[in-house]
Coordinates of C-alpha atoms and ligand atoms in Angstrom, one line a residue:
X1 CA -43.4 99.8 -20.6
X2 CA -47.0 101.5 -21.5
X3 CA -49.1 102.1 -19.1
X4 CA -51.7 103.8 -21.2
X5 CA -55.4 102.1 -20.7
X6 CA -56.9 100.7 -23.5
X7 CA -59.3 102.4 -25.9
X8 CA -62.2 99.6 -23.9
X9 CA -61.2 101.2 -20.6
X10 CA -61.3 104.7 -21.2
X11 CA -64.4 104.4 -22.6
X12 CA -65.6 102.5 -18.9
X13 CA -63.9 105.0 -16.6
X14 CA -66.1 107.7 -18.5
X15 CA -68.9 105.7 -18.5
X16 CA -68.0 105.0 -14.7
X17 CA -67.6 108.6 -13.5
X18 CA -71.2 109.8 -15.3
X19 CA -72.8 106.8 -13.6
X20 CA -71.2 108.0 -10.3
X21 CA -71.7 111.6 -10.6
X22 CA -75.1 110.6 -11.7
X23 CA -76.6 108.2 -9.3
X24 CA -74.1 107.3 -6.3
X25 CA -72.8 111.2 -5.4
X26 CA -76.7 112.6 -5.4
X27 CA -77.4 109.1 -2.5
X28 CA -74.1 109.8 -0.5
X29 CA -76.1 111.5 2.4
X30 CA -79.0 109.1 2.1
X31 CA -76.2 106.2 2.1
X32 CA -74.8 107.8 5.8
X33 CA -77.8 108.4 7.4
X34 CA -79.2 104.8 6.4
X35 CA -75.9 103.4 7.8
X36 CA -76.5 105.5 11.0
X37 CA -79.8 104.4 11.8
X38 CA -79.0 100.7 11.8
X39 CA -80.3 100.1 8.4
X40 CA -77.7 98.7 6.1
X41 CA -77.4 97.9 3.4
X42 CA -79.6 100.6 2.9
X43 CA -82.2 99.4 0.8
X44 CA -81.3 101.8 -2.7
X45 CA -78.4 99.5 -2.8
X46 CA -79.9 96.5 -4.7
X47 CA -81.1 98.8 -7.2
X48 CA -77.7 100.8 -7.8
X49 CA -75.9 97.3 -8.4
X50 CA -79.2 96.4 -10.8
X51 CA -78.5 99.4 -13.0
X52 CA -74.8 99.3 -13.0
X53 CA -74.7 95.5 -13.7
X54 CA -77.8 96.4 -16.6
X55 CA -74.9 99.1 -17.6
X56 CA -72.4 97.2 -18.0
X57 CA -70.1 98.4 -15.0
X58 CA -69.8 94.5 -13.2
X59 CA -67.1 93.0 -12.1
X60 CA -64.4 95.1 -13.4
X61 CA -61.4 93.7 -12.2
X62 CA -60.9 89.9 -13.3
X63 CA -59.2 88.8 -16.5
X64 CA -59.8 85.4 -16.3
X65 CA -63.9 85.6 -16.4
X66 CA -64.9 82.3 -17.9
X67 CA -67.0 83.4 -21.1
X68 CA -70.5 82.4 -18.6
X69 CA -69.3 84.6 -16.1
X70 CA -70.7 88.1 -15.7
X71 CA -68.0 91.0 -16.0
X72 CA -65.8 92.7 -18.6
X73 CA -62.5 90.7 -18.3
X74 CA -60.2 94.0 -17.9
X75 CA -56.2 93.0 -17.0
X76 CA -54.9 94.6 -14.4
X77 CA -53.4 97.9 -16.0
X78 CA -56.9 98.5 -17.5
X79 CA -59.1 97.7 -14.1
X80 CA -56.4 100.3 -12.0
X81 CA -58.0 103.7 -13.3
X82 CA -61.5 102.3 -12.9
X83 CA -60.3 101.4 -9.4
X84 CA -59.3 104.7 -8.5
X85 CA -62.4 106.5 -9.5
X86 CA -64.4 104.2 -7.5
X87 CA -61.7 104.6 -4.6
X88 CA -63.3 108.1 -4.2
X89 CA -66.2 107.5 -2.9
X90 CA -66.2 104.3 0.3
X91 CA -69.6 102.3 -0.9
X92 CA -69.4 102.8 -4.8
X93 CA -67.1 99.6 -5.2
X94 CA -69.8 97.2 -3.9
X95 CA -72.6 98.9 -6.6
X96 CA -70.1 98.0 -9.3
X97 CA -69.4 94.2 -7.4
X98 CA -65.8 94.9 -7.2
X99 CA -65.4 95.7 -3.0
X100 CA -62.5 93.9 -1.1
X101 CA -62.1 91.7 0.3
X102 CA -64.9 90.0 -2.3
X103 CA -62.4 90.6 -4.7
X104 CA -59.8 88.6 -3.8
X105 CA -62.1 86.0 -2.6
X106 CA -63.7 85.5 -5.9
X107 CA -59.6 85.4 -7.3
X108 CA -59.1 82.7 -5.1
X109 CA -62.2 80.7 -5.7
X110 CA -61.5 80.9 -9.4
X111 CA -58.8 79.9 -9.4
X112 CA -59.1 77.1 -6.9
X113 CA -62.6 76.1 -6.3
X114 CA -64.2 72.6 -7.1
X115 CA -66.8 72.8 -9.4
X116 CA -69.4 72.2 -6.5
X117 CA -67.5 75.0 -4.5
X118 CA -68.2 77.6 -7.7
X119 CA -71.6 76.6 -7.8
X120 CA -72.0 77.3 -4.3
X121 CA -69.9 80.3 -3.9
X122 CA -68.4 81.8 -7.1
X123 CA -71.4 81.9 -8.9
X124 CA -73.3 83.6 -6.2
X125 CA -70.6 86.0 -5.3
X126 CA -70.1 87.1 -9.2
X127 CA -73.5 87.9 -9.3
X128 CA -73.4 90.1 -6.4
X129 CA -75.8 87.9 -4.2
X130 CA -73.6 87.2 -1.3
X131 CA -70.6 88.4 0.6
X132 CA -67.9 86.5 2.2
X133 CA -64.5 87.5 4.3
X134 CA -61.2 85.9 4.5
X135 CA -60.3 84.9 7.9
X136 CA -56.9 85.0 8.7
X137 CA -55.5 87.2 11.5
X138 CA -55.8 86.0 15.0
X139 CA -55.8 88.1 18.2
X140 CA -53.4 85.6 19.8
X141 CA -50.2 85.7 17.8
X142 CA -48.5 87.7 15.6
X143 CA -50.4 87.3 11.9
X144 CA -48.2 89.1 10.0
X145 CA -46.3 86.0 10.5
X146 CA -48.7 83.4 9.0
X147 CA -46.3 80.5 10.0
X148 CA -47.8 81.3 13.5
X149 CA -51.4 81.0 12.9
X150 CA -53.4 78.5 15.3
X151 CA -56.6 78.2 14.2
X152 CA -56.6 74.0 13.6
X153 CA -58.2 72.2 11.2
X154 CA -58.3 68.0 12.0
X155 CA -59.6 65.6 9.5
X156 CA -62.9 63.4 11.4
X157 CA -63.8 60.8 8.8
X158 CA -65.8 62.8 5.8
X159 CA -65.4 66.3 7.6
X160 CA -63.3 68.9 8.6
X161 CA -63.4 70.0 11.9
X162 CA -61.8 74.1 12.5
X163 CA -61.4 75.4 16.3
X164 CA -59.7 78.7 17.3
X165 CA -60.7 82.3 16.9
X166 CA -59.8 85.2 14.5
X167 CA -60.3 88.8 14.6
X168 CA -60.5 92.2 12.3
X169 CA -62.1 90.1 9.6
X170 CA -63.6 92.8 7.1
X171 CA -66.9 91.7 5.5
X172 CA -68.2 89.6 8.4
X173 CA -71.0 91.7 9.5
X174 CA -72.9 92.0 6.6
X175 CA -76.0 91.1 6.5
X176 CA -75.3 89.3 2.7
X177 CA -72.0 87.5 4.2
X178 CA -72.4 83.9 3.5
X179 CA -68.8 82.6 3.6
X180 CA -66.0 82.9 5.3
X181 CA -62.7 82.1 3.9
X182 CA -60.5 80.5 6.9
X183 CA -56.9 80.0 7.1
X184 CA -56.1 77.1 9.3
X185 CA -53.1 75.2 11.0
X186 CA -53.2 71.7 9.9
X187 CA -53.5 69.4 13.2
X188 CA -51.4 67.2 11.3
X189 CA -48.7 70.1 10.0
X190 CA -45.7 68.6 12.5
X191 CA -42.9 67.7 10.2
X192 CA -43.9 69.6 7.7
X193 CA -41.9 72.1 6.6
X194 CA -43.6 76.4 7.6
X195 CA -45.1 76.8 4.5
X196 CA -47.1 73.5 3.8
X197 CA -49.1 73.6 7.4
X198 CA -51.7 75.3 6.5
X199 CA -55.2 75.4 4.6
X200 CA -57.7 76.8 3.4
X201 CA -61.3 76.1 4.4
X202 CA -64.7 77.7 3.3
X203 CA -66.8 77.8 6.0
X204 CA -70.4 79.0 6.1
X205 CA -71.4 81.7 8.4
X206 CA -74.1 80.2 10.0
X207 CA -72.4 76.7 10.4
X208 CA -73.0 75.5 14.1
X209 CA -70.1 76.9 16.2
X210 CA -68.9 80.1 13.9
X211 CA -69.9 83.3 16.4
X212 CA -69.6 86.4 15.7
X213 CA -68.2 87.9 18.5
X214 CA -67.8 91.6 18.1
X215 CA -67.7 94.0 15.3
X216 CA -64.4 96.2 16.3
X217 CA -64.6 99.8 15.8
X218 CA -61.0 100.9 13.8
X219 CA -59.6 104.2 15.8
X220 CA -63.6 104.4 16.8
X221 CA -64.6 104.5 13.4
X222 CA -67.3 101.6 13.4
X223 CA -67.6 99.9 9.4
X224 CA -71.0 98.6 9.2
X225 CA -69.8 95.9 7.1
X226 CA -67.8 95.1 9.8
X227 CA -64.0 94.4 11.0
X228 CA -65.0 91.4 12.9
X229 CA -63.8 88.9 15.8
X230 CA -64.9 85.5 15.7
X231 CA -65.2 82.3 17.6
X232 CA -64.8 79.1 16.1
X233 CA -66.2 76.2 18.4
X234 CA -65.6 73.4 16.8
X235 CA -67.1 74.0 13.1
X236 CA -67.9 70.8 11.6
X237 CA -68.1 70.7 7.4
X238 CA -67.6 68.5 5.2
X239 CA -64.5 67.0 3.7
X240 CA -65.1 68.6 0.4
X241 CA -65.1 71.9 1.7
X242 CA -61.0 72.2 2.0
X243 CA -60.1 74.5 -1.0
X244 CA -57.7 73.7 -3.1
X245 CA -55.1 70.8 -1.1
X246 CA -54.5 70.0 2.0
X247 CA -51.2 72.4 2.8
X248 CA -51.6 74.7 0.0
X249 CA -53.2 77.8 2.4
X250 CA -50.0 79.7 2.9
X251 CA -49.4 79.8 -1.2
X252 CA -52.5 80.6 -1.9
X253 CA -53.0 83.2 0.7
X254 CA -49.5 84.8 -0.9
X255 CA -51.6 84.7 -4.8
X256 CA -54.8 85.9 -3.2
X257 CA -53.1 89.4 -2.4
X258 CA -51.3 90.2 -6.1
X259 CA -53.7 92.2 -7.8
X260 CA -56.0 92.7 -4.2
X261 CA -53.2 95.1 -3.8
X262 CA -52.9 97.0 -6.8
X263 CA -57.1 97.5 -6.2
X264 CA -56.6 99.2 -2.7
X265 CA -53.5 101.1 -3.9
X266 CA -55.6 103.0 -7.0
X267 CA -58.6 103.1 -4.4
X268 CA -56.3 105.4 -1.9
X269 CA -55.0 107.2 -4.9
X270 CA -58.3 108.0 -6.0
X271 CA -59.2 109.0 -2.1
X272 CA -56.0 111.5 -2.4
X273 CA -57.0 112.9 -5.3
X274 CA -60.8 113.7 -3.6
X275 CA -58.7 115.1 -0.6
X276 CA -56.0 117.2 -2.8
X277 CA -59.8 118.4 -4.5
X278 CA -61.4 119.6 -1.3
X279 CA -58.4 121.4 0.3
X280 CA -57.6 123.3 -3.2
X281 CA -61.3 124.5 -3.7
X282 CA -61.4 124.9 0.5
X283 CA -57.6 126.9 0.0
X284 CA -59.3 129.3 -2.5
X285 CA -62.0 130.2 -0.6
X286 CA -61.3 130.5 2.6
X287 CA -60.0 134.3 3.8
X288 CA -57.2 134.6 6.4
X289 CA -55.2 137.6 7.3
X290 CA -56.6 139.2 4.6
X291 CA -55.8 137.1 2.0
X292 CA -56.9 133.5 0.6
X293 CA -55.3 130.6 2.1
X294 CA -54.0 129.4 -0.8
X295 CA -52.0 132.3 -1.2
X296 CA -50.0 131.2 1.9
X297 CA -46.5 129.8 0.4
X298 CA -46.4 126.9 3.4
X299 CA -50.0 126.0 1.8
X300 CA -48.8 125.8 -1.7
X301 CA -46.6 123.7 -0.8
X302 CA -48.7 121.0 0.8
X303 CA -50.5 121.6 -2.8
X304 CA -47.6 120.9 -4.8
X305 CA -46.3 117.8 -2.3
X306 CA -49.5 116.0 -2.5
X307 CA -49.6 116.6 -6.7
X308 CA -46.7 115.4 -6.7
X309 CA -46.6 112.3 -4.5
X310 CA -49.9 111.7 -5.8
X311 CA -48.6 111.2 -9.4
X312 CA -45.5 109.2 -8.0
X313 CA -47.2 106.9 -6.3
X314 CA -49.4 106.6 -9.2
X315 CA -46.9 105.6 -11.8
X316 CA -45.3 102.8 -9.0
X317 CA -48.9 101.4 -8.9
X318 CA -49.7 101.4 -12.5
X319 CA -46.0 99.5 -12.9
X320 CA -47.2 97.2 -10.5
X321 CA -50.5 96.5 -12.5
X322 CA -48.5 96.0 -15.8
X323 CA -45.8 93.8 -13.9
X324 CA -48.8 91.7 -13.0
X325 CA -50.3 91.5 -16.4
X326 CA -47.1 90.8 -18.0
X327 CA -46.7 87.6 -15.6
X328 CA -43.2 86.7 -14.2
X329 CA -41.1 87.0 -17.5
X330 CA -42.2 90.4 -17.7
X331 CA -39.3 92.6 -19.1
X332 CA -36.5 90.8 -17.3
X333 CA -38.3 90.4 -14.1
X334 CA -38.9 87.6 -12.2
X335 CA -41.5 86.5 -9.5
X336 CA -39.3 87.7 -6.7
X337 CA -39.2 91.4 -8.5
X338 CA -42.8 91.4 -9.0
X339 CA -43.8 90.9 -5.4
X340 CA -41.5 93.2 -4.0
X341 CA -42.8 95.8 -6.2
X342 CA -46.2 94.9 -4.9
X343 CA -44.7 95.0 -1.0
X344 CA -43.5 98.3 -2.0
X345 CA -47.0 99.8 -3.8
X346 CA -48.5 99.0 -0.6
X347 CA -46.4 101.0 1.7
X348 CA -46.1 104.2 -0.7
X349 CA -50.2 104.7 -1.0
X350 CA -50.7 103.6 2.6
X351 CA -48.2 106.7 3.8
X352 CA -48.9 108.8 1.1
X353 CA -52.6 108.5 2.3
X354 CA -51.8 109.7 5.6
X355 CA -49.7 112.1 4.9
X356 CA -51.6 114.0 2.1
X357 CA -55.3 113.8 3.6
X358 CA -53.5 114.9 7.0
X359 CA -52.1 117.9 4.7
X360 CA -55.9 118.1 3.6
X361 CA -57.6 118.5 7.0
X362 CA -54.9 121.1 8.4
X363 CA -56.2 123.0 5.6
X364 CA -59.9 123.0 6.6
X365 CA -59.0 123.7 10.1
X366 CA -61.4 122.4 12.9
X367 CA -63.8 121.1 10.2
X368 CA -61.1 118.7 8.6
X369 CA -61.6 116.4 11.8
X370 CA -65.4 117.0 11.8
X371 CA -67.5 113.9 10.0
X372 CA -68.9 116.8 7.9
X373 CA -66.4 116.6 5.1
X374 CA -64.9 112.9 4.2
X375 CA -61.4 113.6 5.7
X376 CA -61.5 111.8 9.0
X377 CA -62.5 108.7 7.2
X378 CA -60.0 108.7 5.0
X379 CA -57.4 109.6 7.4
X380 CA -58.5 106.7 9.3
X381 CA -59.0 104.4 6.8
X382 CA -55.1 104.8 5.5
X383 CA -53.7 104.6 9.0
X384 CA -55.6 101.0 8.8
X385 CA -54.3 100.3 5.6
X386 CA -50.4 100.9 6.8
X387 CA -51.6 96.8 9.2
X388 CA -54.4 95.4 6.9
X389 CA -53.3 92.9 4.5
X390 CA -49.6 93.1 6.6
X391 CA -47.7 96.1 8.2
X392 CA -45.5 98.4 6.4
X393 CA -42.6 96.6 8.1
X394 CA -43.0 93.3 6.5
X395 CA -43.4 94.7 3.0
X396 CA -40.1 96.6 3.5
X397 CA -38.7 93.4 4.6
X398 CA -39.8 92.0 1.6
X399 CA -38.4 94.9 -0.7
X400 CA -35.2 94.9 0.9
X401 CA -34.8 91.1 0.7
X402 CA -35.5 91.3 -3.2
X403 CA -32.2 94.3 -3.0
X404 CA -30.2 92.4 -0.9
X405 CA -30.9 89.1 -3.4
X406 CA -29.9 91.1 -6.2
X407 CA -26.8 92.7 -4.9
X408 CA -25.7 88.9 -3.7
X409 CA -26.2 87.7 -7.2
X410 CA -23.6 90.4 -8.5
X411 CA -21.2 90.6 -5.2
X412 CA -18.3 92.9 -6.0
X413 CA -19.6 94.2 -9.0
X414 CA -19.5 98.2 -6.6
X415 CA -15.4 97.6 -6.4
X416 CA -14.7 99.7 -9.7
X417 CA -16.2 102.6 -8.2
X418 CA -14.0 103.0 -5.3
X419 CA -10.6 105.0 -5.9
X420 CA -8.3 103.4 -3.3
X421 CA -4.4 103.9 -2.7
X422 CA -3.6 101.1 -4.7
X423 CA -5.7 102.2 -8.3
X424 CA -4.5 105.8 -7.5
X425 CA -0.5 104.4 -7.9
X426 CA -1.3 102.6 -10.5
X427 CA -3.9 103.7 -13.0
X428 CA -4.6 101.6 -15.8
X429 CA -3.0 101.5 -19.2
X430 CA -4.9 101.9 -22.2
X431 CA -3.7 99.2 -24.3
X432 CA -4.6 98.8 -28.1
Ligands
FAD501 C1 -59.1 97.7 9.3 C2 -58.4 96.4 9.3 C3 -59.0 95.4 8.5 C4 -58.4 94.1 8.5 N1 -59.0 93.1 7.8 C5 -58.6 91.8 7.9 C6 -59.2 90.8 7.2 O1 -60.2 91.0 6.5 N2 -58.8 89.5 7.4 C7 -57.7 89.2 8.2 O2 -57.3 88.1 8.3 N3 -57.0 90.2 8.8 C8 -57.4 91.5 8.7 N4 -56.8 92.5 9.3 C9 -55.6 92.2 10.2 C10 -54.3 92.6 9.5 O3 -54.0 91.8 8.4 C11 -53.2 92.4 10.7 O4 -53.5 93.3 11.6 C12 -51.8 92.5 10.1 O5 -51.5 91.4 9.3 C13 -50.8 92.6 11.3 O6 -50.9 91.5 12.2 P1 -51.0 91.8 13.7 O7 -52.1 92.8 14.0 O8 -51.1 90.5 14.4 O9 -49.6 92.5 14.1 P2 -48.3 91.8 14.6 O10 -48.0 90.6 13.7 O11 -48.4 91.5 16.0 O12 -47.2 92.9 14.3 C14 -47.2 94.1 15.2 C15 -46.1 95.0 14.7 O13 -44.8 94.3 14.7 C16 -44.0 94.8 13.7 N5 -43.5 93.7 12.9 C17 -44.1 92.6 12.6 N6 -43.3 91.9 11.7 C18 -42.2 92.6 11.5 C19 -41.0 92.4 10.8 N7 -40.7 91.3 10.0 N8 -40.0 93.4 10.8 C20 -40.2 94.5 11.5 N9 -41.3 94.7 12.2 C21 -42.3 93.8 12.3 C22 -44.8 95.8 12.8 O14 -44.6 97.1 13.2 C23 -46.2 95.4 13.2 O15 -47.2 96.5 13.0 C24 -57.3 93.8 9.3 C25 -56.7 94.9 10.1 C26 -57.2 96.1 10.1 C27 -56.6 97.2 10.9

């Protein structure tokens, strides 16, 4: 395993820290106070994506770019460093076209999408013209079940017709959202079996019948781009927008979320690295007792225990990413192995965010929970990220299924490590 970037994106993280420090640190306050007066996207925004694209920082993150399609084709292993720089700062990934849940949408529309539904939707959404959400969870069941979803979809002659409601759906209050990505129950899913009852339709915003019903604050936090809840009353489209086949939405849901992952994972890496910065600098300057704070032993320690669960979790990301890359084959592992390593990514940088930004704003004292340094947000933000895209539980599940698989496969293969009565009266004999 090497999980060294390449020459290509070395070169791009550099290029994508100046362009950072240069242009999106020096609009940061301009960004908040936009976004607090009601005016967002503020209107710099368009401008930063024009330079960045011009510069050559696009669509970082997907390998399978068509040769016509705007970006820089990076795998995985490559696109995770890039991921966490941008990670540090909350708007920079949309300048560079590479925000969730976008992302994964334009993963799933590759790889799925009609070549009426890329005209429509993939090209736009490469080019950073549009936004669009994906649509799944659902305030009356449990959705980290998918199996229980009932949002219906029912075939009426050349249309689809989708009815039900869905909430915390990131993306749906932008202004530039144009699509949403809905997960629906097929009407005519009895008899089939959990996994095949389900679809996938792309539905547009302003279809008659799709109301937004609320943007909901997260822990009070309120995103402008929105965590949404919204009413579907009977959308009506047509026929030929179900993507990919009729009962395929569960799969593809499952392959939207591979690399998706991997992206939010560096991003929080990259947000505890900006956290471990602040509360160093904040430990060496800050007088208590007569002495720096960062000559306190208890806050050396936080110091060293972020470092080093920092660079832990790290590592399991950046094996994640090159798991990915290598597809299922990959040094002896198969499919199984790969997503529980991705379960598992996903419930190390959720909790390692918590727990080192948490570390962070004891540091700062009163100030850490002020909005004057970036702390709360990212507090909040990775207490979100232990439910979005499926609870820690489920992803343990998952990791512990792929354990319990293995140790079925090799049942009593443990029994020579046990010393019991019988092997202690009668040892073995070596024989020649
Ligand atoms: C900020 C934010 C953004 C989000 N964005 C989106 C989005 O864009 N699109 C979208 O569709 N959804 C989105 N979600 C919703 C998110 O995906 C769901 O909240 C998540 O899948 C859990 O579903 P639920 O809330 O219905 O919890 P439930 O399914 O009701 O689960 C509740 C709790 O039950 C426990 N539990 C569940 N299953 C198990 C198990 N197998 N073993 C042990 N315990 C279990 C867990 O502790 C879990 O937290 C977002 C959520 C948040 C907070």
């Amino acid at each position: 395993m090497d999980f060294a970037p390449s020459p290509l994106a070395r070169q791009l993280r550099e290029r994508l820290l100046a362009f950072m420090d240069r242009y999106l640190l020096p609009y940061n306050a301009a960004w908040h106070a936009a976004v607090q007066a009601g005016d967002y996207p503020p209107p710099f925004l368009q401008d930063l994506k024009a330079l960045a694209r011009e510069e050559g920082l696009w669509n970082l993150f997907l390998p399978t770019l068509q040769r016509d399609e705007p970006g820089t084709r990076l795998n995985n292993l490559d696109y995770a460093p890039l991921a966490e720089a941008m990670g540090r700062l909350p708007w920079a990934a949309e300048v560079f076209n590479c925000h969730a849940p976008d992302t994964g949408n334009i993963e799933l529309l590759h790889r799925f999408a009609t070549p009426a539904q890329r005209t429509a939707w993939l090209a736009p959404l490469l080019e950073g013209r549009m936004r669009s959400a994906f649509a799944m969870s659902e305030p009356d069941v449990a959705s980290s079940d998918p199996t229980n979803l009932q949002t219906t979809v029912r075939r009426d002659g050349d249309d689809l017709v989708i009815s039900g409601r869905k909430w915390f759906i990131t993306g749906a209050a932008h202004p530039h959202c144009r699509l949403l990505i809905v997960l629906c129950r097929n009407a005519d899913a009895d008899g089939a079996d959990s996994h095949h009852r389900h679809s996938m339709v792309l539905v547009p915003v302003d279809a008659p019948g799709v109301q937004i019903v609320r943007n909901i604050s997260v822990l009070h936090q309120h995103a402008p781009e929105g965590h949404c809840e919204i009413l579907l009353q009977g959308v009506r489209v047509p026929a030929g927008h179900l993507l990919g086949d009729w009962g395929a939405g569960f799969a593809m849901a499952q392959a939207r979320l591979g690399p998706g992952r991997v992206h939010h994972c560096m991003r929080t890496i990259g947000q505890c690295e900006l956290a471990l910065q602040l509360a160093t600098e904040r430990a060496l300057e800050r007088t208590a007792f007569g002495k720096p704070l960062a000559d306190q032993a208890n806050v050396q320690e936080w110091i060293a225990e972020s470092r080093i669960e920092i660079d832990q979790a790290r590592l399991l990301v950046l094996q994640a990413a090159w798991l990915l890359d290598q597809g299922a084959s990959a040094d002896g592992a198969d499919a199984r192995q790969v997503r529980a390593q991705v379960a598992a990514i996903k419930v190390v940088a959720a909790r390692l965010q918590q727990r080192v930004v948490d570390r962070a704003m004891q540091i700062f004292g009163a100030m850490g929970l002020s909005p004057d340094t970036p702390l709360a947000a990212l507090w909040t933000w990775g207490r979100a990220l232990r439910l979005m895209d499926g609870p820690d539980e489920v992803h343990l599940r998952t990791v512990a299924r792929h354990e319990l698989a293995q140790a079925r496969a090799g049942l009593g293969a443990s029994a020579a490590w046990f010393t019991t009565p019988e092997q202690l009266r009668a040892p073995p004999h070596l024989s020649a």
